[in-house]
PDB file of C-alpha atoms in Angstrom:
ATOM      1  CA  MET H   1     -28.556  45.200 -31.215  1.00  0.00           C
ATOM      2  CA  VAL H   2     -32.335  45.598 -31.192  1.00  0.00           C
ATOM      3  CA  ARG H   3     -34.116  44.049 -34.160  1.00  0.00           C
ATOM      4  CA  ILE H   4     -36.491  46.380 -36.044  1.00  0.00           C
ATOM      5  CA  GLY H   5     -39.741  45.007 -37.441  1.00  0.00           C
ATOM      6  CA  TYR H   6     -42.495  46.080 -39.798  1.00  0.00           C
ATOM      7  CA  THR H   7     -46.215  45.848 -39.013  1.00  0.00           C
ATOM      8  CA  MET H   8     -48.822  44.711 -41.503  1.00  0.00           C
ATOM      9  CA  MET H   9     -51.733  46.581 -39.937  1.00  0.00           C
ATOM     10  CA  THR H  10     -54.869  44.905 -41.237  1.00  0.00           C
ATOM     11  CA  GLU H  11     -57.042  47.757 -39.993  1.00  0.00           C
ATOM     12  CA  GLN H  12     -55.659  50.174 -42.578  1.00  0.00           C
ATOM     13  CA  ALA H  13     -55.008  48.204 -45.782  1.00  0.00           C
ATOM     14  CA  GLY H  14     -56.576  45.501 -47.915  1.00  0.00           C
ATOM     15  CA  PRO H  15     -55.121  42.010 -48.307  1.00  0.00           C
ATOM     16  CA  ARG H  16     -53.232  42.447 -51.580  1.00  0.00           C
ATOM     17  CA  ASP H  17     -51.711  45.714 -50.388  1.00  0.00           C
ATOM     18  CA  LEU H  18     -50.609  44.107 -47.121  1.00  0.00           C
ATOM     19  CA  VAL H  19     -48.726  41.421 -49.021  1.00  0.00           C
ATOM     20  CA  ASP H  20     -47.113  44.012 -51.276  1.00  0.00           C
ATOM     21  CA  HIS H  21     -46.091  46.000 -48.215  1.00  0.00           C
ATOM     22  CA  VAL H  22     -44.355  43.103 -46.447  1.00  0.00           C
ATOM     23  CA  VAL H  23     -42.532  42.182 -49.665  1.00  0.00           C
ATOM     24  CA  ALA H  24     -41.262  45.768 -49.794  1.00  0.00           C
ATOM     25  CA  ALA H  25     -40.380  45.652 -46.080  1.00  0.00           C
ATOM     26  CA  GLU H  26     -38.257  42.556 -46.685  1.00  0.00           C
ATOM     27  CA  ARG H  27     -36.540  44.330 -49.567  1.00  0.00           C
ATOM     28  CA  ALA H  28     -35.955  47.417 -47.408  1.00  0.00           C
ATOM     29  CA  GLY H  29     -34.117  45.355 -44.807  1.00  0.00           C
ATOM     30  CA  PHE H  30     -36.524  45.045 -41.884  1.00  0.00           C
ATOM     31  CA  ASP H  31     -35.531  42.240 -39.534  1.00  0.00           C
ATOM     32  CA  PHE H  32     -38.991  40.742 -39.015  1.00  0.00           C
ATOM     33  CA  SER H  33     -42.672  41.453 -39.556  1.00  0.00           C
ATOM     34  CA  VAL H  34     -45.860  41.185 -37.533  1.00  0.00           C
ATOM     35  CA  ILE H  35     -49.536  41.308 -38.464  1.00  0.00           C
ATOM     36  CA  SER H  36     -52.610  42.342 -36.503  1.00  0.00           C
ATOM     37  CA  ASP H  37     -55.597  39.980 -36.448  1.00  0.00           C
ATOM     38  CA  HIS H  38     -58.820  41.998 -36.453  1.00  0.00           C
ATOM     39  CA  SER H  39     -62.442  41.691 -37.460  1.00  0.00           C
ATOM     40  CA  PHE H  40     -62.969  45.486 -37.124  1.00  0.00           C
ATOM     41  CA  PRO H  41     -60.806  48.578 -37.523  1.00  0.00           C
ATOM     42  CA  TRP H  42     -60.357  50.739 -34.440  1.00  0.00           C
ATOM     43  CA  LEU H  43     -61.874  53.734 -36.246  1.00  0.00           C
ATOM     44  CA  GLU H  44     -63.918  53.846 -39.430  1.00  0.00           C
ATOM     45  CA  ALA H  45     -61.286  56.151 -40.938  1.00  0.00           C
ATOM     46  CA  GLN H  46     -58.922  53.183 -41.097  1.00  0.00           C
ATOM     47  CA  GLY H  47     -61.441  51.295 -43.186  1.00  0.00           C
ATOM     48  CA  HIS H  48     -60.170  47.678 -43.379  1.00  0.00           C
ATOM     49  CA  ALA H  49     -60.125  44.306 -41.623  1.00  0.00           C
ATOM     50  CA  PRO H  50     -59.183  41.419 -43.968  1.00  0.00           C
ATOM     51  CA  TYR H  51     -58.588  37.923 -42.625  1.00  0.00           C
ATOM     52  CA  ALA H  52     -55.045  37.948 -41.280  1.00  0.00           C
ATOM     53  CA  TRP H  53     -54.374  34.242 -41.760  1.00  0.00           C
ATOM     54  CA  SER H  54     -55.073  34.348 -45.498  1.00  0.00           C
ATOM     55  CA  VAL H  55     -52.733  37.325 -45.760  1.00  0.00           C
ATOM     56  CA  LEU H  56     -50.080  35.392 -43.829  1.00  0.00           C
ATOM     57  CA  GLY H  57     -50.302  32.445 -46.206  1.00  0.00           C
ATOM     58  CA  ALA H  58     -49.851  34.736 -49.190  1.00  0.00           C
ATOM     59  CA  ALA H  59     -47.018  36.592 -47.457  1.00  0.00           C
ATOM     60  CA  ALA H  60     -45.221  33.328 -46.728  1.00  0.00           C
ATOM     61  CA  GLN H  61     -45.165  32.560 -50.457  1.00  0.00           C
ATOM     62  CA  ALA H  62     -44.334  36.086 -51.587  1.00  0.00           C
ATOM     63  CA  THR H  63     -41.346  36.515 -49.241  1.00  0.00           C
ATOM     64  CA  SER H  64     -38.259  34.402 -48.625  1.00  0.00           C
ATOM     65  CA  ARG H  65     -36.382  35.837 -45.635  1.00  0.00           C
ATOM     66  CA  ILE H  66     -38.456  38.017 -43.350  1.00  0.00           C
ATOM     67  CA  PRO H  67     -39.988  36.290 -40.275  1.00  0.00           C
ATOM     68  CA  LEU H  68     -43.773  36.497 -39.836  1.00  0.00           C
ATOM     69  CA  MET H  69     -45.746  36.746 -36.603  1.00  0.00           C
ATOM     70  CA  THR H  70     -49.284  37.358 -35.366  1.00  0.00           C
ATOM     71  CA  TYR H  71     -49.418  40.444 -33.146  1.00  0.00           C
ATOM     72  CA  VAL H  72     -51.683  39.199 -31.755  1.00  0.00           C
ATOM     73  CA  THR H  73     -54.277  36.467 -32.232  1.00  0.00           C
ATOM     74  CA  CYS H  74     -56.903  35.785 -29.587  1.00  0.00           C
ATOM     75  CA  PRO H  75     -57.351  31.970 -29.322  1.00  0.00           C
ATOM     76  CA  THR H  76     -60.430  32.008 -27.112  1.00  0.00           C
ATOM     77  CA  PHE H  77     -63.506  33.502 -28.851  1.00  0.00           C
ATOM     78  CA  ARG H  78     -63.477  33.868 -32.645  1.00  0.00           C
ATOM     79  CA  TYR H  79     -61.074  30.952 -32.921  1.00  0.00           C
ATOM     80  CA  HIS H  80     -60.978  27.720 -30.951  1.00  0.00           C
ATOM     81  CA  PRO H  81     -57.431  26.934 -29.740  1.00  0.00           C
ATOM     82  CA  ALA H  82     -57.370  23.657 -31.688  1.00  0.00           C
ATOM     83  CA  VAL H  83     -58.037  25.623 -34.874  1.00  0.00           C
ATOM     84  CA  ILE H  84     -55.277  28.086 -33.979  1.00  0.00           C
ATOM     85  CA  ALA H  85     -52.858  25.197 -33.526  1.00  0.00           C
ATOM     86  CA  GLN H  86     -53.667  23.885 -37.007  1.00  0.00           C
ATOM     87  CA  LYS H  87     -53.324  27.316 -38.588  1.00  0.00           C
ATOM     88  CA  ALA H  88     -50.026  28.023 -36.843  1.00  0.00           C
ATOM     89  CA  ALA H  89     -48.537  24.645 -37.765  1.00  0.00           C
ATOM     90  CA  THR H  90     -49.535  25.176 -41.396  1.00  0.00           C
ATOM     91  CA  MET H  91     -47.999  28.659 -41.381  1.00  0.00           C
ATOM     92  CA  GLN H  92     -44.747  27.296 -39.996  1.00  0.00           C
ATOM     93  CA  LEU H  93     -44.615  24.820 -42.887  1.00  0.00           C
ATOM     94  CA  LEU H  94     -45.555  27.382 -45.531  1.00  0.00           C
ATOM     95  CA  SER H  95     -42.969  29.872 -44.268  1.00  0.00           C
ATOM     96  CA  GLN H  96     -40.281  27.194 -43.839  1.00  0.00           C
ATOM     97  CA  GLY H  97     -39.768  27.964 -40.174  1.00  0.00           C
ATOM     98  CA  ARG H  98     -40.242  31.741 -40.243  1.00  0.00           C
ATOM     99  CA  PHE H  99     -43.466  31.935 -38.219  1.00  0.00           C
ATOM    100  CA  ARG H 100     -44.089  32.880 -34.590  1.00  0.00           C
ATOM    101  CA  LEU H 101     -47.501  32.635 -32.961  1.00  0.00           C
ATOM    102  CA  GLY H 102     -48.332  35.729 -30.940  1.00  0.00           C
ATOM    103  CA  LEU H 103     -51.311  35.253 -28.610  1.00  0.00           C
ATOM    104  CA  GLY H 104     -53.302  37.537 -26.339  1.00  0.00           C
ATOM    105  CA  SER H 105     -56.526  37.706 -24.356  1.00  0.00           C
ATOM    106  CA  GLY H 106     -58.177  39.787 -27.084  1.00  0.00           C
ATOM    107  CA  GLU H 107     -60.298  42.892 -27.457  1.00  0.00           C
ATOM    108  CA  ASN H 108     -64.070  43.159 -27.370  1.00  0.00           C
ATOM    109  CA  LEU H 109     -63.791  45.101 -30.639  1.00  0.00           C
ATOM    110  CA  ASN H 110     -63.005  41.877 -32.495  1.00  0.00           C
ATOM    111  CA  GLU H 111     -64.288  39.040 -30.357  1.00  0.00           C
ATOM    112  CA  HIS H 112     -67.852  40.313 -29.822  1.00  0.00           C
ATOM    113  CA  ILE H 113     -68.888  39.091 -33.274  1.00  0.00           C
ATOM    114  CA  VAL H 114     -69.459  35.491 -32.118  1.00  0.00           C
ATOM    115  CA  GLY H 115     -71.935  36.592 -29.435  1.00  0.00           C
ATOM    116  CA  ALA H 116     -70.166  34.818 -26.566  1.00  0.00           C
ATOM    117  CA  GLY H 117     -70.134  37.842 -24.266  1.00  0.00           C
ATOM    118  CA  TRP H 118     -67.087  39.585 -22.859  1.00  0.00           C
ATOM    119  CA  PRO H 119     -66.037  38.304 -19.435  1.00  0.00           C
ATOM    120  CA  ALA H 120     -63.814  40.015 -16.880  1.00  0.00           C
ATOM    121  CA  ALA H 121     -60.082  40.274 -17.537  1.00  0.00           C
ATOM    122  CA  HIS H 122     -59.141  37.534 -15.081  1.00  0.00           C
ATOM    123  CA  VAL H 123     -61.502  35.106 -16.826  1.00  0.00           C
ATOM    124  CA  ARG H 124     -60.038  35.994 -20.210  1.00  0.00           C
ATOM    125  CA  LEU H 125     -56.554  35.250 -18.877  1.00  0.00           C
ATOM    126  CA  ASP H 126     -57.742  31.902 -17.516  1.00  0.00           C
ATOM    127  CA  MET H 127     -59.101  31.130 -20.973  1.00  0.00           C
ATOM    128  CA  LEU H 128     -55.817  32.164 -22.592  1.00  0.00           C
ATOM    129  CA  HIS H 129     -53.860  29.921 -20.224  1.00  0.00           C
ATOM    130  CA  GLU H 130     -56.027  26.925 -21.078  1.00  0.00           C
ATOM    131  CA  ALA H 131     -55.820  27.725 -24.801  1.00  0.00           C
ATOM    132  CA  VAL H 132     -52.013  27.819 -24.708  1.00  0.00           C
ATOM    133  CA  GLU H 133     -51.939  24.414 -23.008  1.00  0.00           C
ATOM    134  CA  ILE H 134     -54.152  22.954 -25.748  1.00  0.00           C
ATOM    135  CA  ILE H 135     -52.053  24.453 -28.519  1.00  0.00           C
ATOM    136  CA  ARG H 136     -48.809  23.169 -27.021  1.00  0.00           C
ATOM    137  CA  SER H 137     -50.303  19.693 -26.581  1.00  0.00           C
ATOM    138  CA  LEU H 138     -51.253  19.599 -30.249  1.00  0.00           C
ATOM    139  CA  PHE H 139     -47.797  20.843 -31.275  1.00  0.00           C
ATOM    140  CA  GLU H 140     -46.329  17.796 -29.509  1.00  0.00           C
ATOM    141  CA  GLY H 141     -48.073  15.447 -31.966  1.00  0.00           C
ATOM    142  CA  GLY H 142     -50.475  12.583 -31.456  1.00  0.00           C
ATOM    143  CA  TYR H 143     -54.141  12.689 -30.511  1.00  0.00           C
ATOM    144  CA  VAL H 144     -55.373  15.207 -27.965  1.00  0.00           C
ATOM    145  CA  SER H 145     -58.583  15.202 -25.958  1.00  0.00           C
ATOM    146  CA  HIS H 146     -59.230  17.885 -23.386  1.00  0.00           C
ATOM    147  CA  HIS H 147     -62.178  18.787 -21.206  1.00  0.00           C
ATOM    148  CA  GLY H 148     -61.440  21.919 -19.240  1.00  0.00           C
ATOM    149  CA  ALA H 149     -63.140  24.866 -17.630  1.00  0.00           C
ATOM    150  CA  HIS H 150     -63.509  26.741 -20.920  1.00  0.00           C
ATOM    151  CA  PHE H 151     -62.717  24.421 -23.848  1.00  0.00           C
ATOM    152  CA  ASP H 152     -63.362  20.916 -25.056  1.00  0.00           C
ATOM    153  CA  VAL H 153     -61.174  19.079 -27.535  1.00  0.00           C
ATOM    154  CA  GLU H 154     -62.211  15.672 -28.798  1.00  0.00           C
ATOM    155  CA  ASN H 155     -59.674  13.388 -30.442  1.00  0.00           C
ATOM    156  CA  ALA H 156     -57.802  16.159 -32.283  1.00  0.00           C
ATOM    157  CA  ARG H 157     -54.539  15.768 -34.149  1.00  0.00           C
ATOM    158  CA  LEU H 158     -52.322  17.910 -36.361  1.00  0.00           C
ATOM    159  CA  TRP H 159     -51.589  15.818 -39.436  1.00  0.00           C
ATOM    160  CA  ASP H 160     -49.154  18.323 -40.935  1.00  0.00           C
ATOM    161  CA  LEU H 161     -46.788  19.256 -38.144  1.00  0.00           C
ATOM    162  CA  PRO H 162     -43.426  21.016 -38.594  1.00  0.00           C
ATOM    163  CA  ASP H 163     -40.304  19.527 -37.024  1.00  0.00           C
ATOM    164  CA  ASP H 164     -39.954  22.737 -35.006  1.00  0.00           C
ATOM    165  CA  PRO H 165     -43.317  24.108 -33.871  1.00  0.00           C
ATOM    166  CA  PRO H 166     -43.693  27.894 -33.988  1.00  0.00           C
ATOM    167  CA  PRO H 167     -42.567  29.721 -30.847  1.00  0.00           C
ATOM    168  CA  ILE H 168     -45.456  31.124 -28.822  1.00  0.00           C
ATOM    169  CA  GLY H 169     -45.463  34.754 -27.740  1.00  0.00           C
ATOM    170  CA  ILE H 170     -47.870  36.031 -25.094  1.00  0.00           C
ATOM    171  CA  ALA H 171     -49.042  39.641 -24.828  1.00  0.00           C
ATOM    172  CA  VAL H 172     -48.696  41.221 -21.388  1.00  0.00           C
ATOM    173  CA  SER H 173     -50.075  44.265 -19.626  1.00  0.00           C
ATOM    174  CA  GLY H 174     -49.830  43.393 -15.915  1.00  0.00           C
ATOM    175  CA  ASP H 175     -48.482  40.943 -13.334  1.00  0.00           C
ATOM    176  CA  ARG H 176     -50.881  38.106 -14.113  1.00  0.00           C
ATOM    177  CA  SER H 177     -50.189  38.122 -17.843  1.00  0.00           C
ATOM    178  CA  CYS H 178     -46.440  38.431 -17.182  1.00  0.00           C
ATOM    179  CA  GLU H 179     -46.623  35.315 -15.028  1.00  0.00           C
ATOM    180  CA  LEU H 180     -48.455  33.475 -17.803  1.00  0.00           C
ATOM    181  CA  ALA H 181     -45.940  34.649 -20.401  1.00  0.00           C
ATOM    182  CA  GLY H 182     -42.950  33.741 -18.252  1.00  0.00           C
ATOM    183  CA  HIS H 183     -44.157  30.229 -17.471  1.00  0.00           C
ATOM    184  CA  HIS H 184     -45.838  29.294 -20.745  1.00  0.00           C
ATOM    185  CA  GLY H 185     -44.505  31.598 -23.473  1.00  0.00           C
ATOM    186  CA  ASP H 186     -41.366  31.528 -25.583  1.00  0.00           C
ATOM    187  CA  LEU H 187     -41.350  35.311 -25.856  1.00  0.00           C
ATOM    188  CA  LEU H 188     -43.094  38.381 -24.456  1.00  0.00           C
ATOM    189  CA  ILE H 189     -45.213  40.849 -26.415  1.00  0.00           C
ATOM    190  CA  ALA H 190     -46.008  44.354 -25.177  1.00  0.00           C
ATOM    191  CA  THR H 191     -47.072  47.678 -26.645  1.00  0.00           C
ATOM    192  CA  GLU H 192     -45.607  49.919 -23.946  1.00  0.00           C
ATOM    193  CA  PRO H 193     -41.917  50.258 -22.956  1.00  0.00           C
ATOM    194  CA  LYS H 194     -42.497  49.444 -19.287  1.00  0.00           C
ATOM    195  CA  ARG H 195     -39.447  47.935 -17.614  1.00  0.00           C
ATOM    196  CA  GLU H 196     -41.628  46.524 -14.825  1.00  0.00           C
ATOM    197  CA  LEU H 197     -43.333  44.207 -17.317  1.00  0.00           C
ATOM    198  CA  LEU H 198     -39.995  42.706 -18.304  1.00  0.00           C
ATOM    199  CA  THR H 199     -38.921  42.424 -14.664  1.00  0.00           C
ATOM    200  CA  ALA H 200     -42.083  40.480 -13.839  1.00  0.00           C
ATOM    201  CA  PHE H 201     -41.627  38.350 -16.957  1.00  0.00           C
ATOM    202  CA  ASP H 202     -38.072  37.476 -15.892  1.00  0.00           C
ATOM    203  CA  ALA H 203     -39.200  36.664 -12.346  1.00  0.00           C
ATOM    204  CA  HIS H 204     -41.590  34.023 -13.694  1.00  0.00           C
ATOM    205  CA  GLY H 205     -39.195  32.244 -16.025  1.00  0.00           C
ATOM    206  CA  GLY H 206     -38.835  34.691 -18.896  1.00  0.00           C
ATOM    207  CA  SER H 207     -35.160  35.493 -18.417  1.00  0.00           C
ATOM    208  CA  GLY H 208     -33.255  35.182 -21.672  1.00  0.00           C
ATOM    209  CA  LYS H 209     -36.391  34.967 -23.825  1.00  0.00           C
ATOM    210  CA  PRO H 210     -37.092  37.550 -26.564  1.00  0.00           C
ATOM    211  CA  ARG H 211     -39.353  40.468 -25.799  1.00  0.00           C
ATOM    212  CA  VAL H 212     -41.091  42.251 -28.654  1.00  0.00           C
ATOM    213  CA  GLY H 213     -42.510  45.772 -28.494  1.00  0.00           C
ATOM    214  CA  GLN H 214     -44.481  47.851 -30.966  1.00  0.00           C
ATOM    215  CA  LEU H 215     -44.451  51.562 -31.771  1.00  0.00           C
ATOM    216  CA  PRO H 216     -46.764  53.622 -34.018  1.00  0.00           C
ATOM    217  CA  VAL H 217     -45.059  56.213 -36.218  1.00  0.00           C
ATOM    218  CA  SER H 218     -46.277  58.656 -38.844  1.00  0.00           C
ATOM    219  CA  TYR H 219     -43.674  59.417 -41.480  1.00  0.00           C
ATOM    220  CA  ASP H 220     -44.345  62.207 -43.958  1.00  0.00           C
ATOM    221  CA  PRO H 221     -42.144  65.003 -45.372  1.00  0.00           C
ATOM    222  CA  ASP H 222     -45.035  67.298 -44.398  1.00  0.00           C
ATOM    223  CA  ARG H 223     -45.148  67.087 -40.606  1.00  0.00           C
ATOM    224  CA  ASP H 224     -48.583  68.723 -40.407  1.00  0.00           C
ATOM    225  CA  ALA H 225     -49.950  66.035 -42.729  1.00  0.00           C
ATOM    226  CA  ALA H 226     -48.299  63.358 -40.602  1.00  0.00           C
ATOM    227  CA  VAL H 227     -49.888  64.734 -37.434  1.00  0.00           C
ATOM    228  CA  ALA H 228     -53.311  65.058 -39.057  1.00  0.00           C
ATOM    229  CA  ARG H 229     -53.185  61.477 -40.325  1.00  0.00           C
ATOM    230  CA  ALA H 230     -52.065  60.142 -36.944  1.00  0.00           C
ATOM    231  CA  HIS H 231     -54.906  62.000 -35.231  1.00  0.00           C
ATOM    232  CA  ASP H 232     -57.465  60.841 -37.776  1.00  0.00           C
ATOM    233  CA  GLN H 233     -56.518  57.162 -37.644  1.00  0.00           C
ATOM    234  CA  PHE H 234     -54.618  56.494 -34.421  1.00  0.00           C
ATOM    235  CA  ARG H 235     -55.961  58.737 -31.654  1.00  0.00           C
ATOM    236  CA  TRP H 236     -57.691  55.686 -30.153  1.00  0.00           C
ATOM    237  CA  ALA H 237     -54.302  54.365 -29.012  1.00  0.00           C
ATOM    238  CA  LEU H 238     -53.968  57.036 -26.335  1.00  0.00           C
ATOM    239  CA  GLY H 239     -56.780  55.387 -24.372  1.00  0.00           C
ATOM    240  CA  GLY H 240     -54.518  52.612 -23.118  1.00  0.00           C
ATOM    241  CA  TRP H 241     -55.068  48.882 -23.395  1.00  0.00           C
ATOM    242  CA  ARG H 242     -57.176  48.513 -20.264  1.00  0.00           C
ATOM    243  CA  VAL H 243     -59.769  50.746 -21.935  1.00  0.00           C
ATOM    244  CA  ASN H 244     -59.182  49.599 -25.498  1.00  0.00           C
ATOM    245  CA  ALA H 245     -59.815  45.948 -24.652  1.00  0.00           C
ATOM    246  CA  GLU H 246     -63.339  46.735 -23.491  1.00  0.00           C
ATOM    247  CA  LEU H 247     -64.932  48.940 -26.158  1.00  0.00           C
ATOM    248  CA  PRO H 248     -67.202  47.059 -28.597  1.00  0.00           C
ATOM    249  CA  GLY H 249     -66.802  48.892 -31.910  1.00  0.00           C
ATOM    250  CA  PRO H 250     -65.370  51.812 -33.916  1.00  0.00           C
ATOM    251  CA  ALA H 251     -68.169  54.133 -32.754  1.00  0.00           C
ATOM    252  CA  GLY H 252     -67.117  53.556 -29.161  1.00  0.00           C
ATOM    253  CA  PHE H 253     -63.508  54.398 -29.960  1.00  0.00           C
ATOM    254  CA  ALA H 254     -64.579  57.510 -31.857  1.00  0.00           C
ATOM    255  CA  GLN H 255     -66.586  58.675 -28.878  1.00  0.00           C
ATOM    256  CA  ALA H 256     -63.891  57.811 -26.346  1.00  0.00           C
ATOM    257  CA  SER H 257     -61.267  59.770 -28.313  1.00  0.00           C
ATOM    258  CA  GLN H 258     -63.407  62.725 -29.385  1.00  0.00           C
ATOM    259  CA  HIS H 259     -61.552  65.136 -27.090  1.00  0.00           C
ATOM    260  CA  THR H 260     -58.072  63.940 -28.055  1.00  0.00           C
ATOM    261  CA  ARG H 261     -56.268  66.779 -29.802  1.00  0.00           C
ATOM    262  CA  PRO H 262     -53.797  66.507 -32.688  1.00  0.00           C
ATOM    263  CA  GLU H 263     -51.059  67.823 -30.407  1.00  0.00           C
ATOM    264  CA  ASP H 264     -51.821  65.065 -27.906  1.00  0.00           C
ATOM    265  CA  VAL H 265     -51.234  62.471 -30.589  1.00  0.00           C
ATOM    266  CA  ALA H 266     -48.088  64.245 -31.819  1.00  0.00           C
ATOM    267  CA  ASP H 267     -46.684  64.083 -28.287  1.00  0.00           C
ATOM    268  CA  ALA H 268     -47.143  60.300 -28.233  1.00  0.00           C
ATOM    269  CA  VAL H 269     -46.337  59.394 -31.861  1.00  0.00           C
ATOM    270  CA  PRO H 270     -43.243  60.559 -33.783  1.00  0.00           C
ATOM    271  CA  CYS H 271     -44.478  62.493 -36.815  1.00  0.00           C
ATOM    272  CA  GLY H 272     -42.708  63.936 -39.838  1.00  0.00           C
ATOM    273  CA  GLU H 273     -39.284  63.021 -41.200  1.00  0.00           C
ATOM    274  CA  ASP H 274     -36.888  63.881 -38.373  1.00  0.00           C
ATOM    275  CA  VAL H 275     -34.895  60.669 -38.032  1.00  0.00           C
ATOM    276  CA  ASP H 276     -33.681  61.631 -34.576  1.00  0.00           C
ATOM    277  CA  ALA H 277     -37.266  61.935 -33.309  1.00  0.00           C
ATOM    278  CA  PHE H 278     -38.059  58.424 -34.506  1.00  0.00           C
ATOM    279  CA  VAL H 279     -34.864  57.037 -32.958  1.00  0.00           C
ATOM    280  CA  GLU H 280     -35.666  58.698 -29.639  1.00  0.00           C
ATOM    281  CA  ALA H 281     -39.149  57.159 -29.713  1.00  0.00           C
ATOM    282  CA  VAL H 282     -37.611  53.684 -30.069  1.00  0.00           C
ATOM    283  CA  ARG H 283     -34.990  54.290 -27.372  1.00  0.00           C
ATOM    284  CA  PRO H 284     -37.284  53.704 -24.345  1.00  0.00           C
ATOM    285  CA  TYR H 285     -37.962  50.168 -25.594  1.00  0.00           C
ATOM    286  CA  VAL H 286     -34.239  49.512 -25.915  1.00  0.00           C
ATOM    287  CA  ASP H 287     -33.516  51.005 -22.491  1.00  0.00           C
ATOM    288  CA  ALA H 288     -36.286  48.906 -20.928  1.00  0.00           C
ATOM    289  CA  GLY H 289     -34.745  45.717 -22.315  1.00  0.00           C
ATOM    290  CA  PHE H 290     -36.824  44.908 -25.389  1.00  0.00           C
ATOM    291  CA  THR H 291     -34.936  42.881 -27.964  1.00  0.00           C
ATOM    292  CA  GLU H 292     -37.256  43.671 -30.884  1.00  0.00           C
ATOM    293  CA  VAL H 293     -39.473  46.629 -31.834  1.00  0.00           C
ATOM    294  CA  ALA H 294     -42.065  46.518 -34.629  1.00  0.00           C
ATOM    295  CA  LEU H 295     -42.919  49.870 -36.204  1.00  0.00           C
ATOM    296  CA  VAL H 296     -46.451  50.710 -37.371  1.00  0.00           C
ATOM    297  CA  GLN H 297     -46.512  53.303 -40.134  1.00  0.00           C
ATOM    298  CA  ILE H 298     -49.877  55.045 -39.876  1.00  0.00           C
ATOM    299  CA  GLY H 299     -51.814  55.319 -43.126  1.00  0.00           C
ATOM    300  CA  GLY H 300     -52.434  52.453 -45.517  1.00  0.00           C
ATOM    301  CA  ASP H 301     -51.555  54.598 -48.533  1.00  0.00           C
ATOM    302  CA  ARG H 302     -48.298  55.872 -47.019  1.00  0.00           C
ATOM    303  CA  GLN H 303     -46.432  52.587 -46.648  1.00  0.00           C
ATOM    304  CA  GLN H 304     -44.119  52.692 -49.658  1.00  0.00           C
ATOM    305  CA  PRO H 305     -42.786  56.207 -48.955  1.00  0.00           C
ATOM    306  CA  PHE H 306     -42.153  55.110 -45.360  1.00  0.00           C
ATOM    307  CA  LEU H 307     -40.373  51.944 -46.494  1.00  0.00           C
ATOM    308  CA  ASP H 308     -38.189  53.852 -48.948  1.00  0.00           C
ATOM    309  CA  TRP H 309     -37.258  56.376 -46.245  1.00  0.00           C
ATOM    310  CA  SER H 310     -36.654  53.591 -43.727  1.00  0.00           C
ATOM    311  CA  GLU H 311     -34.258  51.810 -46.061  1.00  0.00           C
ATOM    312  CA  SER H 312     -32.195  54.896 -46.780  1.00  0.00           C
ATOM    313  CA  LYS H 313     -32.321  56.765 -43.460  1.00  0.00           C
ATOM    314  CA  LEU H 314     -34.273  55.301 -40.553  1.00  0.00           C
ATOM    315  CA  LEU H 315     -32.977  51.718 -40.396  1.00  0.00           C
ATOM    316  CA  PRO H 316     -29.297  52.756 -40.602  1.00  0.00           C
ATOM    317  CA  ALA H 317     -29.887  55.165 -37.704  1.00  0.00           C
ATOM    318  CA  LEU H 318     -31.724  52.569 -35.627  1.00  0.00           C
ATOM    319  CA  ARG H 319     -28.916  50.043 -36.171  1.00  0.00           C
ATOM    320  CA  GLU H 320     -26.735  52.302 -34.026  1.00  0.00           C
ATOM    321  CA  LEU H 321     -28.995  51.964 -30.962  1.00  0.00           C
TER     322      LEU H 321
END
């Protein structure tokens, strides 16, 4: 049975609200949770970007059951991989083994702030590969020094290390990232229900490992309001990740999506309160072979109604998939 997760979307809510939301998601019965790690929202209408790792620490203390996961952190620009390793180890201790470290090659939207430029995709994947090797070395304990093509580590050590390091998930979008995930990841992360991604993942060593997808939804008893909110805050998503990784800021996403119509968004995102429509939107992930799907309720101020509805209607229906 596919596990259903809840997304703390940092682009659309402040830190205290995000913690309240994941506490409510645990109470509602969601199987796991994930959190985005942004320095900017996609569109100014979303309006937020708190520091995800502080939110995670608070969430670890405020919850007791629900697993936590970054979806995803880029360990190559804003954060050095040695710093990521320390943060992830600390989160695993704080959460008492409930943390998974989701990693990806990042988006210019967030990583541009350190002024390091934005290299080609193949370079970013090389950097991600090297970062994962550093993180795993530090998870093994002892002192680590590393002098590679992209990163230097000098005599580093994790002094507070959990008995079981957090599993590492790697975000994929094509053959090269699937190869990296299969060889070096404990699980796969993807935002599209493409069976070919899972096939490539399996071919490179991913067989039997979890694979986690994500789906935006817009619950509201008023379907027109749900569509309008999804268009206002989530129309950027229709651009696809190959485009979305490159744009430098919310203004760029606003311009790129200016011709996207509300009906275009409604075709891609389940809107309203028809449970069957939401179930059918999840089904392609299940059919493709995903083992977990994290839902993103659009609208920071519409989380509690969504969670209440999910507990009473949506989650029971999704359990039957």
